[in-house]
């Protein structure tokens, strides 16, 4: 196994995801509000994948010792810098999750569900799986989150890296391009448009290609790692597909037109 084989194994799924019919449903502010209601959880849980990789491949313990792979450490730290403390157009630092919440509020989208969920994590020490189960969130959101955190719980660096690289970084540029192309009134949502364009810029030009190189570094010549990483990449893409399909099927406008 190798990166080229992994790319070949996931080629059809990545193409299918990039041409998912959900993009054609994002035609107005109401559609975008509906999309954000679900997608915000994918924005939030992405950072747990990033933090796992940061803890594994950069030096975050005391006393400090140099990272074993400075190139990999630099890439992950660059991701953390951009995702956790990027700069908004007004010069204020904010995480991309916080940017997304601002974009939701700009469109008067309800953020109470995601805020309550994150607050619940701060409030006590229940396992993340318990918080998800008791959250009352839509089943499609719970399924998406459970896959993310079961991958992290596996403790397999190559699997977490695969979920990160193929379920997130590699698909984001084309995915967000589709979203922007579908918006007829994007001028009404500057914060959301900035968030999308920022990800296209970062992930297409920098993070996406480097995420693939990270896979080469972590898996090396280990056939079992490549096989497990390929399985995880496929599952990550499938879970993103299921989330997109659920968002589309639950769109109130499309449901009303069906009767």
Short mmCIF file of N, CA, C and O in Angstrom, two decimals, residues 154-237:
data_model
loop_
_atom_site.label_atom_id
_atom_site.label_comp_id
_atom_site.label_asym_id
_atom_site.label_seq_id
_atom_site.Cartn_x
_atom_site.Cartn_y
_atom_site.Cartn_z
N UNK A 154 -9.22 5.28 19.20
CA UNK A 154 -8.44 4.12 18.76
C UNK A 154 -6.96 4.28 19.09
O UNK A 154 -6.22 3.30 19.21
N UNK A 155 -6.52 5.53 19.22
CA UNK A 155 -5.12 5.79 19.51
C UNK A 155 -4.18 5.49 18.36
O UNK A 155 -2.95 5.45 18.55
N UNK A 156 -4.74 5.28 17.18
CA UNK A 156 -3.91 4.96 16.01
C UNK A 156 -3.64 6.25 15.24
O UNK A 156 -4.53 6.81 14.59
N UNK A 157 -2.39 6.70 15.32
CA UNK A 157 -2.03 7.98 14.71
C UNK A 157 -2.38 8.02 13.23
O UNK A 157 -2.87 9.04 12.72
N UNK A 158 -2.10 6.92 12.53
CA UNK A 158 -2.33 6.89 11.08
C UNK A 158 -3.81 6.97 10.74
O UNK A 158 -4.18 7.53 9.70
N UNK A 159 -4.67 6.44 11.61
CA UNK A 159 -6.11 6.50 11.36
C UNK A 159 -6.65 7.91 11.61
O UNK A 159 -7.47 8.43 10.85
N UNK A 160 -6.19 8.54 12.69
CA UNK A 160 -6.60 9.93 12.96
C UNK A 160 -6.11 10.83 11.83
O UNK A 160 -6.85 11.70 11.35
N UNK A 161 -4.88 10.62 11.39
CA UNK A 161 -4.34 11.42 10.30
C UNK A 161 -5.14 11.21 9.02
O UNK A 161 -5.37 12.16 8.25
N UNK A 162 -5.60 9.98 8.78
CA UNK A 162 -6.40 9.70 7.58
C UNK A 162 -7.76 10.39 7.64
O UNK A 162 -8.24 10.94 6.65
N UNK A 163 -8.39 10.36 8.82
CA UNK A 163 -9.68 11.05 8.99
C UNK A 163 -9.50 12.55 8.79
O UNK A 163 -10.34 13.22 8.17
N UNK A 164 -8.39 13.07 9.29
CA UNK A 164 -8.07 14.49 9.14
C UNK A 164 -7.80 14.85 7.68
O UNK A 164 -8.37 15.80 7.13
N UNK A 165 -6.94 14.06 7.04
CA UNK A 165 -6.49 14.39 5.68
C UNK A 165 -7.57 14.18 4.64
O UNK A 165 -7.73 14.99 3.72
N UNK A 166 -8.34 13.08 4.77
CA UNK A 166 -9.28 12.74 3.70
C UNK A 166 -10.73 13.09 4.03
O UNK A 166 -11.52 13.37 3.13
N UNK A 167 -11.08 13.09 5.31
CA UNK A 167 -12.44 13.48 5.66
C UNK A 167 -12.58 14.98 5.79
O UNK A 167 -13.68 15.51 5.80
N UNK A 168 -11.43 15.68 5.86
CA UNK A 168 -11.48 17.12 6.10
C UNK A 168 -10.62 17.90 5.10
O UNK A 168 -11.11 18.47 4.15
N UNK A 169 -9.30 17.90 5.29
CA UNK A 169 -8.43 18.80 4.54
C UNK A 169 -8.49 18.60 3.02
O UNK A 169 -8.58 19.55 2.26
N UNK A 170 -8.46 17.36 2.58
CA UNK A 170 -8.40 17.10 1.14
C UNK A 170 -9.69 17.47 0.43
O UNK A 170 -9.68 17.89 -0.73
N UNK A 171 -10.83 17.33 1.11
CA UNK A 171 -12.11 17.58 0.45
C UNK A 171 -12.60 19.01 0.59
O UNK A 171 -13.47 19.44 -0.17
N UNK A 172 -12.05 19.76 1.53
CA UNK A 172 -12.60 21.06 1.85
C UNK A 172 -12.56 22.08 0.71
O UNK A 172 -13.55 22.76 0.43
N UNK A 173 -11.42 22.25 -0.01
CA UNK A 173 -11.40 23.28 -1.05
C UNK A 173 -12.50 23.12 -2.10
O UNK A 173 -13.26 24.05 -2.37
N UNK A 174 -12.61 21.92 -2.70
CA UNK A 174 -13.64 21.71 -3.72
C UNK A 174 -15.03 21.77 -3.11
O UNK A 174 -15.96 22.28 -3.72
N UNK A 175 -15.17 21.25 -1.91
CA UNK A 175 -16.46 21.25 -1.23
C UNK A 175 -16.97 22.68 -1.02
O UNK A 175 -18.11 23.01 -1.34
N UNK A 176 -16.10 23.56 -0.51
CA UNK A 176 -16.51 24.92 -0.24
C UNK A 176 -16.67 25.73 -1.53
O UNK A 176 -17.46 26.68 -1.58
N UNK A 177 -15.92 25.38 -2.56
CA UNK A 177 -16.13 26.03 -3.85
C UNK A 177 -17.55 25.77 -4.33
O UNK A 177 -18.22 26.66 -4.86
N UNK A 178 -18.03 24.54 -4.13
CA UNK A 178 -19.39 24.19 -4.52
C UNK A 178 -20.40 25.02 -3.75
O UNK A 178 -21.42 25.45 -4.29
N UNK A 179 -20.15 25.23 -2.46
CA UNK A 179 -21.06 26.01 -1.64
C UNK A 179 -21.14 27.45 -2.15
O UNK A 179 -22.23 28.00 -2.34
N UNK A 180 -19.99 28.06 -2.40
CA UNK A 180 -19.96 29.44 -2.87
C UNK A 180 -20.65 29.58 -4.23
O UNK A 180 -21.40 30.52 -4.48
N UNK A 181 -20.39 28.61 -5.11
CA UNK A 181 -21.01 28.64 -6.44
C UNK A 181 -22.53 28.58 -6.36
O UNK A 181 -23.24 29.13 -7.20
N UNK A 182 -23.06 27.92 -5.34
CA UNK A 182 -24.50 27.75 -5.22
C UNK A 182 -25.21 28.93 -4.59
O UNK A 182 -26.45 29.01 -4.62
N UNK A 183 -24.47 29.86 -4.00
CA UNK A 183 -25.09 30.97 -3.30
C UNK A 183 -25.39 32.13 -4.25
O UNK A 183 -24.49 32.74 -4.80
N UNK A 184 -26.67 32.40 -4.41
CA UNK A 184 -27.07 33.50 -5.29
C UNK A 184 -27.00 34.85 -4.58
O UNK A 184 -26.93 35.89 -5.23
N UNK A 185 -27.02 34.85 -3.25
CA UNK A 185 -27.01 36.10 -2.49
C UNK A 185 -25.89 36.11 -1.45
O UNK A 185 -26.10 36.47 -0.30
N UNK A 186 -24.70 35.69 -1.87
CA UNK A 186 -23.58 35.59 -0.94
C UNK A 186 -23.17 36.95 -0.37
O UNK A 186 -22.54 37.00 0.69
N UNK A 187 -23.53 38.04 -1.05
CA UNK A 187 -23.20 39.37 -0.54
C UNK A 187 -23.96 39.68 0.75
O UNK A 187 -23.59 40.61 1.48
N UNK A 188 -25.02 38.93 1.00
CA UNK A 188 -25.79 39.12 2.22
C UNK A 188 -25.16 38.40 3.41
O UNK A 188 -25.62 38.54 4.54
N UNK A 189 -24.13 37.62 3.15
CA UNK A 189 -23.51 36.82 4.21
C UNK A 189 -22.00 36.93 4.15
O UNK A 189 -21.29 35.95 3.92
N UNK A 190 -21.44 38.13 4.35
CA UNK A 190 -19.99 38.33 4.21
C UNK A 190 -19.16 37.48 5.17
O UNK A 190 -18.08 37.02 4.80
N UNK A 191 -19.62 37.28 6.41
CA UNK A 191 -18.85 36.50 7.37
C UNK A 191 -18.74 35.04 6.93
O UNK A 191 -17.68 34.42 7.03
N UNK A 192 -19.85 34.49 6.42
CA UNK A 192 -19.84 33.10 5.95
C UNK A 192 -18.97 32.98 4.70
O UNK A 192 -18.18 32.03 4.56
N UNK A 193 -19.10 33.94 3.81
CA UNK A 193 -18.30 33.92 2.59
C UNK A 193 -16.81 34.02 2.92
O UNK A 193 -15.99 33.31 2.32
N UNK A 194 -16.46 34.85 3.90
CA UNK A 194 -15.05 34.96 4.30
C UNK A 194 -14.55 33.64 4.88
O UNK A 194 -13.44 33.20 4.56
N UNK A 195 -15.37 33.02 5.70
CA UNK A 195 -14.99 31.73 6.29
C UNK A 195 -14.72 30.70 5.18
O UNK A 195 -13.71 29.99 5.22
N UNK A 196 -15.60 30.62 4.21
CA UNK A 196 -15.43 29.66 3.12
C UNK A 196 -14.20 29.96 2.30
O UNK A 196 -13.39 29.08 1.99
N UNK A 197 -14.03 31.22 1.93
CA UNK A 197 -12.90 31.60 1.09
C UNK A 197 -11.57 31.42 1.82
O UNK A 197 -10.56 31.05 1.22
N UNK A 198 -11.59 31.64 3.13
CA UNK A 198 -10.37 31.46 3.93
C UNK A 198 -9.96 29.98 3.92
O UNK A 198 -8.77 29.66 3.79
N UNK A 199 -10.94 29.09 4.02
CA UNK A 199 -10.62 27.67 3.99
C UNK A 199 -10.15 27.21 2.62
O UNK A 199 -9.25 26.37 2.51
N UNK A 200 -10.74 27.76 1.59
CA UNK A 200 -10.30 27.41 0.24
C UNK A 200 -8.84 27.82 0.05
O UNK A 200 -8.02 27.08 -0.49
N UNK A 201 -8.52 29.03 0.53
CA UNK A 201 -7.15 29.55 0.41
C UNK A 201 -6.16 28.69 1.19
O UNK A 201 -5.13 28.25 0.66
N UNK A 202 -6.47 28.41 2.45
CA UNK A 202 -5.55 27.67 3.30
C UNK A 202 -5.43 26.20 2.89
O UNK A 202 -4.34 25.67 2.74
N UNK A 203 -6.58 25.55 2.72
CA UNK A 203 -6.57 24.11 2.49
C UNK A 203 -6.15 23.73 1.08
O UNK A 203 -5.52 22.70 0.87
N UNK A 204 -6.52 24.56 0.11
CA UNK A 204 -6.15 24.25 -1.27
C UNK A 204 -4.68 24.51 -1.55
O UNK A 204 -4.01 23.70 -2.19
N UNK A 205 -4.17 25.62 -1.03
CA UNK A 205 -2.80 26.02 -1.34
C UNK A 205 -1.77 25.44 -0.39
O UNK A 205 -0.61 25.21 -0.77
N UNK A 206 -2.16 25.20 0.86
CA UNK A 206 -1.18 24.82 1.86
C UNK A 206 -1.51 23.51 2.58
O UNK A 206 -0.82 22.51 2.45
N UNK A 207 -2.60 23.53 3.34
CA UNK A 207 -2.87 22.44 4.27
C UNK A 207 -3.21 21.12 3.58
O UNK A 207 -2.79 20.05 4.05
N UNK A 208 -3.98 21.17 2.51
CA UNK A 208 -4.36 19.93 1.83
C UNK A 208 -3.16 19.12 1.35
O UNK A 208 -3.01 17.95 1.70
N UNK A 209 -2.29 19.72 0.53
CA UNK A 209 -1.11 18.99 0.05
C UNK A 209 -0.20 18.51 1.19
O UNK A 209 0.33 17.40 1.15
N UNK A 210 -0.04 19.35 2.23
CA UNK A 210 0.81 18.96 3.35
C UNK A 210 0.19 17.81 4.15
O UNK A 210 0.91 16.98 4.71
N UNK A 211 -1.15 17.77 4.20
CA UNK A 211 -1.82 16.68 4.91
C UNK A 211 -1.53 15.34 4.25
O UNK A 211 -1.38 14.31 4.93
N UNK A 212 -1.43 15.35 2.93
CA UNK A 212 -1.09 14.11 2.21
C UNK A 212 0.36 13.70 2.48
O UNK A 212 0.66 12.51 2.64
N UNK A 213 1.24 14.69 2.56
CA UNK A 213 2.63 14.38 2.89
C UNK A 213 2.73 13.83 4.32
O UNK A 213 3.56 12.96 4.60
N UNK A 214 1.86 14.34 5.19
CA UNK A 214 1.84 13.82 6.56
C UNK A 214 1.51 12.33 6.57
O UNK A 214 2.09 11.56 7.35
N UNK A 215 0.59 11.91 5.70
CA UNK A 215 0.24 10.50 5.61
C UNK A 215 1.46 9.66 5.23
O UNK A 215 1.68 8.59 5.78
N UNK A 216 2.23 10.15 4.28
CA UNK A 216 3.45 9.45 3.88
C UNK A 216 4.42 9.30 5.05
O UNK A 216 5.02 8.24 5.25
N UNK A 217 4.55 10.37 5.82
CA UNK A 217 5.48 10.36 6.95
C UNK A 217 5.02 9.38 8.03
O UNK A 217 5.84 8.62 8.57
N UNK A 218 3.75 9.38 8.34
CA UNK A 218 3.24 8.56 9.44
C UNK A 218 3.17 7.08 9.06
O UNK A 218 3.52 6.21 9.85
N UNK A 219 2.73 6.80 7.84
CA UNK A 219 2.56 5.40 7.43
C UNK A 219 3.85 4.78 6.91
O UNK A 219 4.06 3.57 7.08
N UNK A 220 4.71 5.58 6.28
CA UNK A 220 5.98 5.07 5.79
C UNK A 220 5.81 3.84 4.90
O UNK A 220 5.02 3.86 3.95
N UNK A 221 6.52 2.78 5.23
CA UNK A 221 6.45 1.53 4.46
C UNK A 221 5.65 0.44 5.18
O UNK A 221 5.76 -0.74 4.86
N UNK A 222 4.85 0.87 6.16
CA UNK A 222 4.08 -0.09 6.96
C UNK A 222 2.76 -0.42 6.25
O UNK A 222 1.84 0.39 6.21
N UNK A 223 2.68 -1.61 5.68
CA UNK A 223 1.50 -2.02 4.91
C UNK A 223 0.24 -2.01 5.75
O UNK A 223 -0.84 -1.58 5.28
N UNK A 224 0.32 -2.48 7.00
CA UNK A 224 -0.86 -2.52 7.86
C UNK A 224 -1.39 -1.11 8.14
O UNK A 224 -2.60 -0.89 8.14
N UNK A 225 -0.48 -0.18 8.37
CA UNK A 225 -0.91 1.20 8.62
C UNK A 225 -1.62 1.76 7.40
O UNK A 225 -2.66 2.43 7.52
N UNK A 226 -1.09 1.51 6.21
CA UNK A 226 -1.73 2.00 5.00
C UNK A 226 -3.11 1.39 4.82
O UNK A 226 -4.07 2.07 4.44
N UNK A 227 -3.24 0.11 5.11
CA UNK A 227 -4.53 -0.56 4.98
C UNK A 227 -5.55 0.01 5.96
O UNK A 227 -6.70 0.28 5.61
N UNK A 228 -5.12 0.21 7.20
CA UNK A 228 -6.03 0.77 8.21
C UNK A 228 -6.35 2.23 7.91
O UNK A 228 -7.49 2.69 8.11
N UNK A 229 -5.36 2.97 7.42
CA UNK A 229 -5.59 4.37 7.05
C UNK A 229 -6.56 4.47 5.89
O UNK A 229 -7.43 5.36 5.87
N UNK A 230 -6.44 3.57 4.93
CA UNK A 230 -7.35 3.57 3.78
C UNK A 230 -8.78 3.29 4.23
O UNK A 230 -9.73 3.95 3.79
N UNK A 231 -8.94 2.31 5.12
CA UNK A 231 -10.27 1.99 5.66
C UNK A 231 -10.87 3.19 6.37
O UNK A 231 -12.05 3.51 6.19
N UNK A 232 -10.06 3.86 7.18
CA UNK A 232 -10.53 5.04 7.91
C UNK A 232 -10.89 6.18 6.96
O UNK A 232 -11.90 6.87 7.15
N UNK A 233 -10.05 6.40 5.95
CA UNK A 233 -10.33 7.46 4.97
C UNK A 233 -11.67 7.22 4.28
O UNK A 233 -12.47 8.15 4.09
N UNK A 234 -11.92 5.99 3.90
CA UNK A 234 -13.19 5.64 3.25
C UNK A 234 -14.35 5.89 4.20
O UNK A 234 -15.38 6.48 3.82
N UNK A 235 -14.21 5.48 5.45
CA UNK A 235 -15.27 5.67 6.43
C UNK A 235 -15.51 7.16 6.69
O UNK A 235 -16.66 7.59 6.85
N UNK A 236 -14.43 7.95 6.73
CA UNK A 236 -14.56 9.39 6.96
C UNK A 236 -15.34 10.05 5.82
O UNK A 236 -16.22 10.89 6.05
N UNK A 237 -15.03 9.66 4.60
CA UNK A 237 -15.74 10.19 3.44
C UNK A 237 -17.20 9.75 3.45
O UNK A 237 -18.10 10.54 3.13
#
